[in-house]
Amino acid sequence: MPKQVDYEERRRRIAEAVCVLAGDHGPEGVGLRDVAARARVSLGAVQRCFRSKEEMLLFAVGHVGERVLERVRAGEADGGDRPGRGGSAAAVLERAVTEVALLRAEHRSEARIWLAFVARAAVSPPLAEALRSSYAALEELFVRLVAEAATEAAHAEGRAAGSAAAHRREARALIALADGLTGHVVLGHLTEEEAGSTLRSQLAALRERLGGSAPSAGVPDCRT
Amino acid sequence: MPKQVDYEERRRRIAEAVCVLAGDHGPEGVGLRDVAARARVSLGAVQRCFRSKEEMLLFAVGHVGERVLERVRAGEADGGDRPGRGGSAAAVLERAVTEVALLRAEHRSEARIWLAFVARAAVSPPLAEALRSSYAALEELFVRLVAEAATEAAHAEGRAAGSAAAHRREARALIALADGLTGHVVLGHLTEEEAGSTLRSQLAALRERLGGSAPSAGVPDCRT
DNA sequence: CTTTATTCGATACGACTGTATCGAATACGA
DNA sequence: TCGTATTCGATACAGTCGTATCGAATAAAG
């Protein structure tokens, strides 16, 4: 038998290279040769790892999606384990949506890649399918977070939490808002701070809503 | 002199062809030859109209942006002229944001194009500049609409309208929400109806917020 | 050591791409 | 009517793309 290689590790490394290049030139702008050079492997190696370019891009977008979802879950665990500390359900939700929005400069590259892949998905059905499953998982996670925040708020004020349908609508709105803000920051229409402020103000409004009909005098509204 | 042609008309026709093709294969996927064939002109004619492909794409995205903004303004005029009818400021705002979200199936192509161009703008600075100016205009328009809706609601309840900064934040959130929903519909993660419902429920929440701190018992919440 | 299955890097190929060039056709000004 | 400036469509060109192919190198099995 020939020299045995760790294909998984290699695929990951190639995916990493794809991400870097796709962030700089868009998914269509990356060539297999550039990827190979960036990943320090030969063109043939790339070809043996992925049957086609499309398959490579598919793997790469899954890679990014997993990383983001992983960070979201990590933030959930940090705040959710000790529900008495500063990590209330509302705080966990805020951290999650901030993570998804990819506002921080260090994640700007991921934001560009994600945006580019979403756009390309409008053309490539298999890519669309991959992204749909990512969003489906994200939505379920957010529905749960919203519901938890709602019961928390409702319990504090002695009211009933909203319906599951309402929670789902709020979750969808949050994800869409985060995605939209991501695009606006990548575009340069909004700065990182402006987008963050917008996001936080909407979260504050959501908290008020979830608490029941009581307007709640002292909600900390974030000015900017 | 040679046969004189209407360049403006030709550029528009070419831009139309670019839009159709870019909607199907993405902006990178359109070739000058395909554009020429679609617009029923020769390759040379396209080259004479636009110095380069980039310039052509720039013109095309401006074309789309103008069409959308035009529709938004048209909806504004329809509802704003008679502020006693069903066209309250809030209704005008709703129509505007719905138009921007490009949810209707007949505008799906425009939605795909816009998404693709936003993604490409992350790579092409001149394209980003063009889109930024489009968003800047859109934001000013929405700030105005939100402010009008706020004064309307505040007057009805005898309270003071919010600050200009608050209105701007709401406007930005609305645009981002609309953009995010556009993407989710194009992707197939949400149906047109789901996105519309999400949008309307957020608008209802915004109306409550703008009315002052009174929770207002009978706001028509739209279930889905 | 020999055999054999597998991976290696390189190179070849055909199909595009955007751009440049060019002679013919055209229609106005003199 | 002649001259000329301009537009026309076609073709040439250099480059890149993704993919296919191929002999050499490699390492486990017999």
Coordinates of C-alpha atoms (C1' of nucleotides) in Angstrom, one line a residue:
Chain A
M1 CA 0.0 0.0 0.0
P2 CA 1.1 3.5 -0.6
K3 CA 1.8 6.2 2.0
Q4 CA -1.4 6.6 4.0
V5 CA -2.5 10.2 4.6
D6 CA -5.1 11.7 6.9
Y7 CA -7.8 12.8 4.5
E8 CA -9.9 14.5 7.0
E9 CA -7.1 16.7 8.2
R10 CA -6.2 17.5 4.6
R11 CA -9.8 18.3 3.7
R12 CA -9.9 20.7 6.6
R13 CA -6.7 22.4 5.7
I14 CA -7.9 22.8 2.1
A15 CA -11.2 24.2 3.4
E16 CA -9.3 26.7 5.5
A17 CA -7.5 27.8 2.4
V18 CA -10.7 28.1 0.5
C19 CA -12.2 30.3 3.2
V20 CA -9.2 32.7 3.2
L21 CA -9.3 33.0 -0.6
A22 CA -13.0 33.2 -0.9
G23 CA -13.0 35.9 1.7
D24 CA -10.7 37.9 -0.5
H25 CA -12.0 37.2 -4.0
G26 CA -15.3 35.6 -3.6
P27 CA -16.1 31.9 -4.1
E28 CA -16.0 32.2 -7.9
G29 CA -12.7 34.0 -7.7
V30 CA -10.9 31.1 -6.1
G31 CA -9.0 28.7 -8.4
L32 CA -8.1 25.2 -7.6
R33 CA -4.5 26.1 -8.2
D34 CA -4.6 29.0 -5.7
V35 CA -6.2 26.8 -3.1
A36 CA -3.6 24.1 -3.6
A37 CA -0.8 26.7 -3.2
R38 CA -2.4 28.2 -0.1
A39 CA -2.9 24.8 1.5
R40 CA 0.7 23.8 0.5
V41 CA -0.4 20.8 -1.4
S42 CA -0.4 19.9 -5.1
L43 CA -3.3 20.5 -7.5
G44 CA -3.6 16.7 -7.8
A45 CA -4.0 16.4 -4.0
V46 CA -6.9 18.8 -4.1
Q47 CA -8.5 16.9 -6.9
R48 CA -8.2 13.7 -5.0
C49 CA -9.8 15.2 -1.9
F50 CA -12.7 16.7 -3.8
R51 CA -14.3 15.3 -6.9
S52 CA -15.1 18.8 -8.2
K53 CA -14.8 22.4 -7.2
E54 CA -18.5 22.5 -6.2
E55 CA -17.9 19.7 -3.8
M56 CA -15.0 21.6 -2.3
L57 CA -17.0 24.8 -1.9
L58 CA -19.7 22.7 -0.2
F59 CA -17.4 21.3 2.3
A60 CA -15.9 24.7 3.0
V61 CA -19.2 26.4 3.7
G62 CA -20.1 23.5 6.0
H63 CA -16.8 24.1 7.8
V64 CA -17.7 27.8 8.4
G65 CA -21.2 27.0 9.5
E66 CA -20.0 24.5 12.0
R67 CA -17.5 27.0 13.4
V68 CA -20.1 29.6 13.9
L69 CA -22.7 27.3 15.4
E70 CA -20.0 25.9 17.7
R71 CA -19.2 29.4 19.0
V72 CA -22.9 30.1 19.5
R73 CA -23.3 26.9 21.5
A74 CA -20.2 27.7 23.5
G75 CA -21.6 31.0 24.5
E76 CA -24.8 29.3 25.4
A77 CA -23.0 26.9 27.7
D78 CA -21.0 29.7 29.4
G79 CA -24.1 31.6 30.3
G80 CA -26.6 28.9 30.6
D81 CA -24.9 26.7 33.1
R82 CA -25.3 29.2 35.9
P83 CA -28.6 30.8 35.4
G84 CA -28.2 33.0 38.5
R85 CA -25.1 34.9 37.4
G86 CA -24.9 37.6 34.8
G87 CA -25.8 34.9 32.3
S88 CA -29.6 35.2 32.2
A89 CA -31.5 33.6 29.3
A90 CA -31.7 37.1 27.8
A91 CA -28.0 37.6 28.1
V92 CA -27.4 34.2 26.5
L93 CA -29.7 35.2 23.6
E94 CA -27.8 38.5 23.2
R95 CA -24.5 36.7 23.1
A96 CA -25.8 34.2 20.5
V97 CA -27.3 36.7 18.2
T98 CA -24.2 38.9 18.4
E99 CA -22.1 35.8 17.5
V100 CA -24.3 35.0 14.5
A101 CA -24.1 38.5 13.2
L102 CA -20.3 38.2 12.9
L103 CA -19.9 41.8 13.7
R104 CA -16.4 41.7 15.2
A105 CA -13.6 42.6 12.9
E106 CA -11.8 39.3 13.5
H107 CA -14.8 37.5 12.0
R108 CA -15.1 39.9 9.0
S109 CA -13.6 37.3 6.8
E110 CA -16.2 34.7 7.8
A111 CA -18.9 37.2 7.3
R112 CA -17.7 37.9 3.7
I113 CA -17.6 34.2 3.0
W114 CA -21.0 33.5 4.4
L115 CA -22.5 36.3 2.4
A116 CA -20.8 35.2 -0.8
F117 CA -22.1 31.6 -0.3
V118 CA -25.6 32.7 0.4
A119 CA -25.6 34.7 -2.8
R120 CA -24.1 31.8 -4.7
A121 CA -26.7 29.5 -3.2
A122 CA -29.3 31.3 -5.3
V123 CA -27.6 29.6 -8.2
S124 CA -26.4 26.3 -6.9
P125 CA -29.2 24.1 -5.4
P126 CA -26.9 21.8 -3.5
L127 CA -25.2 24.8 -1.8
A128 CA -28.7 26.1 -1.0
E129 CA -29.6 22.8 0.6
A130 CA -26.5 22.9 2.8
L131 CA -27.2 26.5 3.9
R132 CA -30.8 25.7 4.6
S133 CA -29.9 22.9 7.0
S134 CA -27.5 25.3 8.7
Y135 CA -30.2 27.9 9.1
A136 CA -32.8 25.3 10.2
A137 CA -30.5 24.3 13.1
L138 CA -29.8 27.9 13.9
E139 CA -33.5 28.7 14.0
E140 CA -34.3 25.8 16.3
L141 CA -31.6 27.0 18.6
F142 CA -32.9 30.5 18.6
V143 CA -36.5 29.5 19.1
R144 CA -35.3 27.7 22.2
L145 CA -33.3 30.7 23.5
V146 CA -36.2 33.0 22.9
A147 CA -38.6 30.7 24.7
E148 CA -36.3 30.5 27.7
A149 CA -35.9 34.2 27.8
A150 CA -39.7 34.5 27.6
T151 CA -40.4 32.1 30.5
E152 CA -37.7 33.8 32.5
A153 CA -39.2 37.3 31.9
A154 CA -42.8 36.1 32.3
H155 CA -42.0 34.4 35.6
A156 CA -40.3 37.5 36.9
E157 CA -43.5 39.5 36.2
G158 CA -45.9 36.8 37.0
R159 CA -47.4 36.7 33.5
A160 CA -47.8 33.9 30.9
A161 CA -45.1 33.5 28.3
G162 CA -46.0 33.9 24.6
S163 CA -47.0 31.2 22.2
A164 CA -44.5 29.0 20.5
A165 CA -45.4 30.5 17.2
A166 CA -44.7 33.9 18.5
H167 CA -41.3 32.7 19.7
R168 CA -40.5 31.3 16.3
R169 CA -41.4 34.6 14.7
E170 CA -39.1 36.4 17.0
A171 CA -36.3 34.0 16.4
R172 CA -36.7 34.3 12.7
A173 CA -36.7 38.1 12.9
L174 CA -33.5 38.0 15.1
I175 CA -31.6 35.8 12.6
A176 CA -32.7 37.9 9.7
L177 CA -31.8 41.1 11.5
A178 CA -28.4 39.7 12.3
D179 CA -27.8 38.6 8.7
G180 CA -28.9 41.9 7.4
L181 CA -26.6 43.8 9.7
T182 CA -23.7 41.5 8.7
G183 CA -24.2 42.5 5.1
H184 CA -24.4 46.1 6.0
V185 CA -21.1 46.0 7.9
V186 CA -19.3 44.0 5.2
L187 CA -20.6 46.6 2.7
G188 CA -19.4 49.4 4.9
H189 CA -22.8 51.0 5.2
L190 CA -22.7 50.6 8.9
T191 CA -19.7 50.5 11.3
E192 CA -19.3 47.6 13.7
E193 CA -20.5 49.8 16.5
E194 CA -23.6 51.1 14.7
A195 CA -24.6 47.6 13.9
G196 CA -24.0 46.4 17.4
S197 CA -26.0 49.3 18.8
T198 CA -28.9 48.5 16.4
L199 CA -28.8 44.9 17.4
R200 CA -28.8 45.7 21.1
S201 CA -31.6 48.2 20.9
Q202 CA -33.8 45.6 19.1
L203 CA -32.9 43.0 21.7
A204 CA -34.0 45.5 24.4
A205 CA -37.3 46.0 22.6
L206 CA -37.7 42.2 22.4
R207 CA -37.0 41.9 26.2
E208 CA -39.8 44.4 26.8
R209 CA -42.2 42.5 24.6
L210 CA -41.4 39.1 26.2
G211 CA -41.9 40.4 29.7
G212 CA -45.6 40.6 29.0
S213 CA -47.6 43.7 28.4
A214 CA -46.0 45.6 31.3
P215 CA -43.9 48.4 29.8
S216 CA -41.3 48.0 32.5
A217 CA -39.9 51.3 33.6
G218 CA -36.2 50.8 33.8
V219 CA -35.1 48.9 30.7
P220 CA -31.5 49.9 29.9
D221 CA -31.8 51.3 26.4
C222 CA -28.4 51.6 24.7
R223 CA -27.8 54.9 23.0
T224 CA -25.7 55.5 20.0
Chain B
M1 CA -21.3 61.0 -39.5
P2 CA -22.3 57.4 -39.1
K3 CA -25.7 56.1 -38.0
Q4 CA -26.5 57.7 -34.7
V5 CA -27.8 55.4 -32.0
D6 CA -29.5 56.1 -28.7
Y7 CA -26.8 55.0 -26.2
E8 CA -28.9 55.5 -23.2
E9 CA -31.6 53.2 -24.5
R10 CA -29.0 50.7 -25.4
R11 CA -27.3 50.8 -22.1
R12 CA -30.6 50.2 -20.4
R13 CA -31.4 47.3 -22.6
I14 CA -28.0 45.8 -21.9
A15 CA -28.5 46.4 -18.2
E16 CA -31.8 44.5 -18.4
A17 CA -30.0 41.6 -20.0
V18 CA -27.4 41.6 -17.4
C19 CA -30.0 41.5 -14.7
V20 CA -31.7 38.5 -16.2
L21 CA -28.5 36.6 -16.6
A22 CA -27.0 37.6 -13.3
G23 CA -30.2 36.4 -11.6
D24 CA -29.7 33.0 -13.2
H25 CA -26.0 32.5 -12.9
G26 CA -24.7 35.2 -10.6
P27 CA -22.8 38.3 -11.7
E28 CA -19.5 36.4 -12.2
G29 CA -21.4 33.9 -14.3
V30 CA -22.5 36.4 -17.0
G31 CA -20.3 36.6 -20.0
L32 CA -20.2 39.6 -22.3
R33 CA -21.2 37.3 -25.2
D34 CA -24.2 36.1 -23.3
V35 CA -25.2 39.6 -22.5
A36 CA -24.8 40.7 -26.1
A37 CA -26.9 37.8 -27.3
R38 CA -29.6 38.4 -24.7
A39 CA -29.8 42.1 -25.6
R40 CA -29.8 41.3 -29.3
V41 CA -26.7 43.3 -30.0
S42 CA -23.2 42.4 -31.1
L43 CA -20.3 41.9 -28.7
G44 CA -18.7 45.0 -30.1
A45 CA -21.7 47.1 -29.3
V46 CA -21.5 46.0 -25.6
Q47 CA -17.9 46.9 -25.6
R48 CA -18.6 50.3 -26.9
C49 CA -21.3 51.0 -24.4
F50 CA -19.1 49.9 -21.4
R51 CA -15.4 50.2 -21.2
S52 CA -15.2 47.0 -19.1
K53 CA -17.3 44.3 -17.6
E54 CA -17.0 46.0 -14.2
E55 CA -18.4 49.2 -15.5
M56 CA -21.3 47.2 -17.0
L57 CA -22.1 45.5 -13.7
L58 CA -21.9 48.8 -12.0
F59 CA -24.4 50.3 -14.3
A60 CA -26.7 47.3 -13.9
V61 CA -26.8 47.4 -10.1
G62 CA -27.5 51.1 -10.3
H63 CA -30.4 50.2 -12.6
V64 CA -31.9 47.8 -10.1
G65 CA -31.4 50.1 -7.2
E66 CA -33.2 52.9 -9.0
R67 CA -36.1 50.6 -9.8
V68 CA -36.6 49.5 -6.2
L69 CA -36.2 53.0 -4.8
E70 CA -38.7 54.2 -7.4
R71 CA -41.2 51.7 -6.3
V72 CA -40.7 52.6 -2.7
R73 CA -41.3 56.3 -3.4
A74 CA -44.3 55.4 -5.5
G75 CA -45.8 53.6 -2.5
E76 CA -45.0 56.6 -0.4
A77 CA -46.9 58.9 -2.7
D78 CA -49.9 56.6 -2.9
G79 CA -50.3 56.4 0.9
G80 CA -48.9 59.7 1.9
D81 CA -51.1 62.0 -0.2
R82 CA -54.2 61.3 1.7
P83 CA -53.1 60.8 5.3
G84 CA -56.6 60.2 6.5
R85 CA -57.3 57.1 4.5
G86 CA -55.9 53.6 5.0
G87 CA -52.6 55.3 4.1
S88 CA -51.4 56.3 7.6
A89 CA -47.7 56.9 8.1
A90 CA -47.4 53.5 9.6
A91 CA -49.1 51.9 6.6
V92 CA -46.7 53.8 4.3
L93 CA -43.8 52.5 6.3
E94 CA -45.1 49.0 6.0
R95 CA -45.5 49.2 2.3
A96 CA -42.0 50.7 1.9
V97 CA -40.3 48.0 3.9
T98 CA -42.2 45.3 2.2
E99 CA -41.2 46.7 -1.1
V100 CA -37.5 46.8 -0.1
A101 CA -37.6 43.2 1.2
L102 CA -38.4 42.1 -2.4
L103 CA -40.5 39.3 -1.0
R104 CA -43.0 38.9 -3.9
A105 CA -42.1 36.1 -6.3
E106 CA -42.2 38.5 -9.2
H107 CA -39.3 40.3 -7.7
R108 CA -37.3 37.2 -6.8
S109 CA -35.0 37.9 -9.7
E110 CA -34.2 41.4 -8.4
A111 CA -33.7 39.9 -5.0
R112 CA -31.1 37.4 -6.3
I113 CA -29.3 40.1 -8.2
W114 CA -29.2 42.4 -5.3
L115 CA -27.9 39.7 -3.0
A116 CA -25.2 38.7 -5.5
F117 CA -24.1 42.3 -5.9
V118 CA -23.9 42.9 -2.2
A119 CA -21.7 39.8 -1.9
R120 CA -19.5 40.9 -4.7
A121 CA -19.2 44.3 -3.2
A122 CA -17.2 42.8 -0.4
V123 CA -14.5 42.3 -3.1
S124 CA -15.1 45.2 -5.5
P125 CA -14.6 48.6 -3.8
P126 CA -16.3 50.6 -6.6
L127 CA -19.4 48.3 -6.4
A128 CA -19.4 48.7 -2.7
E129 CA -19.4 52.5 -3.1
A130 CA -22.4 52.3 -5.4
L131 CA -24.3 50.2 -3.0
R132 CA -23.4 52.3 0.0
S133 CA -24.9 55.3 -1.7
S134 CA -28.1 53.3 -2.4
Y135 CA -28.3 52.3 1.2
A136 CA -27.6 55.8 2.4
A137 CA -30.5 57.1 0.4
L138 CA -32.7 54.3 1.6
E139 CA -31.8 54.9 5.2
E140 CA -32.6 58.6 5.0
L141 CA -36.0 57.8 3.5
F142 CA -36.7 55.3 6.2
V143 CA -35.6 57.6 9.0
R144 CA -38.2 60.0 7.7
L145 CA -40.9 57.5 7.4
V146 CA -40.2 56.2 11.0
A147 CA -40.3 59.7 12.3
E148 CA -43.6 60.5 10.6
A149 CA -45.1 57.3 12.0
A150 CA -43.7 58.2 15.4
T151 CA -45.2 61.7 15.5
E152 CA -48.5 60.2 14.2
A153 CA -48.6 57.6 16.9
A154 CA -47.4 60.0 19.6
H155 CA -50.0 62.6 18.7
A156 CA -52.7 60.0 18.9
E157 CA -51.8 59.1 22.4
G158 CA -50.7 62.6 23.5
R159 CA -47.1 61.6 24.1
A160 CA -43.8 62.9 22.8
A161 CA -42.2 61.2 19.8
G162 CA -38.8 59.5 20.3
S163 CA -35.4 61.0 19.5
A164 CA -34.0 61.3 16.1
A165 CA -31.3 58.9 17.0
A166 CA -33.9 56.3 18.1
H167 CA -35.7 56.7 14.8
R168 CA -32.5 56.2 12.9
R169 CA -31.8 53.0 14.9
E170 CA -35.3 51.7 14.1
A171 CA -34.8 52.6 10.4
R172 CA -31.5 50.7 10.3
A173 CA -33.0 47.7 12.0
L174 CA -35.9 47.7 9.5
I175 CA -33.7 47.8 6.5
A176 CA -31.4 45.1 7.9
L177 CA -34.4 42.9 8.8
A178 CA -35.8 43.3 5.3
D179 CA -32.4 42.5 3.7
G180 CA -32.0 39.4 5.9
L181 CA -35.5 38.2 5.1
T182 CA -34.8 38.7 1.4
G183 CA -31.8 36.4 1.7
H184 CA -33.7 33.8 3.6
V185 CA -36.4 33.7 1.0
V186 CA -34.0 33.5 -1.9
L187 CA -32.3 30.7 -0.1
G188 CA -35.5 28.9 0.5
H189 CA -35.2 28.8 4.3
L190 CA -38.3 30.9 4.6
T191 CA -41.4 31.0 2.3
E192 CA -42.7 34.3 1.1
E193 CA -45.5 34.1 3.5
E194 CA -43.3 33.3 6.5
A195 CA -41.1 36.2 5.8
G196 CA -44.0 38.5 5.3
S197 CA -45.5 37.4 8.6
T198 CA -42.2 38.0 10.3
L199 CA -41.9 41.4 8.8
R200 CA -45.4 42.4 9.8
S201 CA -45.1 41.2 13.4
Q202 CA -41.9 43.3 13.8
L203 CA -43.7 46.3 12.3
A204 CA -46.5 45.8 14.8
A205 CA -44.0 45.7 17.6
L206 CA -42.4 48.8 16.3
R207 CA -45.8 50.6 16.2
E208 CA -46.4 49.7 19.8
R209 CA -43.0 51.1 20.7
L210 CA -43.5 54.3 18.7
G211 CA -46.8 55.0 20.4
G212 CA -45.0 55.7 23.6
S213 CA -44.8 53.5 26.6
A214 CA -48.5 52.6 26.6
P215 CA -48.8 48.9 25.8
S216 CA -52.1 49.5 23.9
A217 CA -54.4 46.6 24.5
G218 CA -55.8 45.9 21.0
V219 CA -52.9 45.9 18.6
P220 CA -53.7 43.6 15.7
D221 CA -51.0 40.9 15.9
C222 CA -50.7 38.9 12.8
R223 CA -50.5 35.2 13.4
T224 CA -48.8 32.6 11.2
Chain C
dC1 C1' 13.0 -8.8 -2.5
dT2 C1' 9.2 -8.7 -5.4
dT3 C1' 4.6 -7.5 -6.2
dT4 C1' 0.8 -4.6 -6.2
dA5 C1' -2.3 -1.1 -5.0
dT6 C1' -2.3 3.6 -4.1
dT7 C1' -0.8 8.5 -4.0
dC8 C1' 2.2 11.7 -5.8
dG9 C1' 3.2 15.9 -8.8
dA10 C1' 3.1 17.4 -13.4
dT11 C1' 1.5 18.2 -17.5
dA12 C1' -2.0 18.2 -21.3
dC13 C1' -6.5 19.6 -23.0
dG14 C1' -10.5 22.0 -24.4
dA15 C1' -13.4 25.4 -23.3
dC16 C1' -14.3 29.3 -22.0
dT17 C1' -13.0 34.4 -20.4
dG18 C1' -12.4 39.7 -21.2
dT19 C1' -10.1 42.6 -24.2
dA20 C1' -7.9 44.4 -28.5
dT21 C1' -7.8 45.0 -33.3
dC22 C1' -9.5 45.6 -38.0
dG23 C1' -11.7 46.2 -42.4
dA24 C1' -16.4 47.1 -44.1
dA25 C1' -20.5 49.6 -43.9
dT26 C1' -22.8 53.8 -42.8
dA27 C1' -24.6 58.5 -42.8
dC28 C1' -23.8 63.2 -42.1
dG29 C1' -21.1 67.8 -43.4
dA30 C1' -19.1 70.3 -47.1
Chain D
dT1 C1' -20.9 63.8 -54.6
dC2 C1' -17.0 63.3 -52.1
dG3 C1' -14.8 62.9 -47.7
dT4 C1' -14.6 61.5 -43.2
dA5 C1' -15.7 60.4 -38.8
dT6 C1' -18.0 56.9 -36.4
dT7 C1' -20.2 52.5 -35.7
dC8 C1' -20.7 48.0 -37.1
dG9 C1' -19.8 42.8 -36.6
dA10 C1' -16.2 39.6 -36.6
dT11 C1' -12.2 37.8 -35.5
dA12 C1' -7.7 37.3 -33.0
dC13 C1' -5.3 37.0 -28.8
dA14 C1' -3.5 35.9 -24.4
dG15 C1' -4.8 34.1 -20.3
dT16 C1' -7.3 31.2 -16.8
dC17 C1' -10.3 27.9 -15.7
dG18 C1' -11.7 23.0 -14.1
dT19 C1' -10.8 18.5 -15.4
dA20 C1' -8.4 14.4 -17.3
dT21 C1' -4.4 11.7 -17.8
dC22 C1' 0.0 9.6 -16.9
dG23 C1' 4.5 7.9 -15.4
dA24 C1' 7.2 7.9 -11.1
dA25 C1' 7.5 7.3 -6.3
dT26 C1' 5.9 4.9 -2.3
dA27 C1' 4.9 1.6 1.2
dA28 C1' 2.4 -2.3 2.8
dA29 C1' 1.7 -7.5 1.6
dG30 C1' 3.4 -11.9 0.2

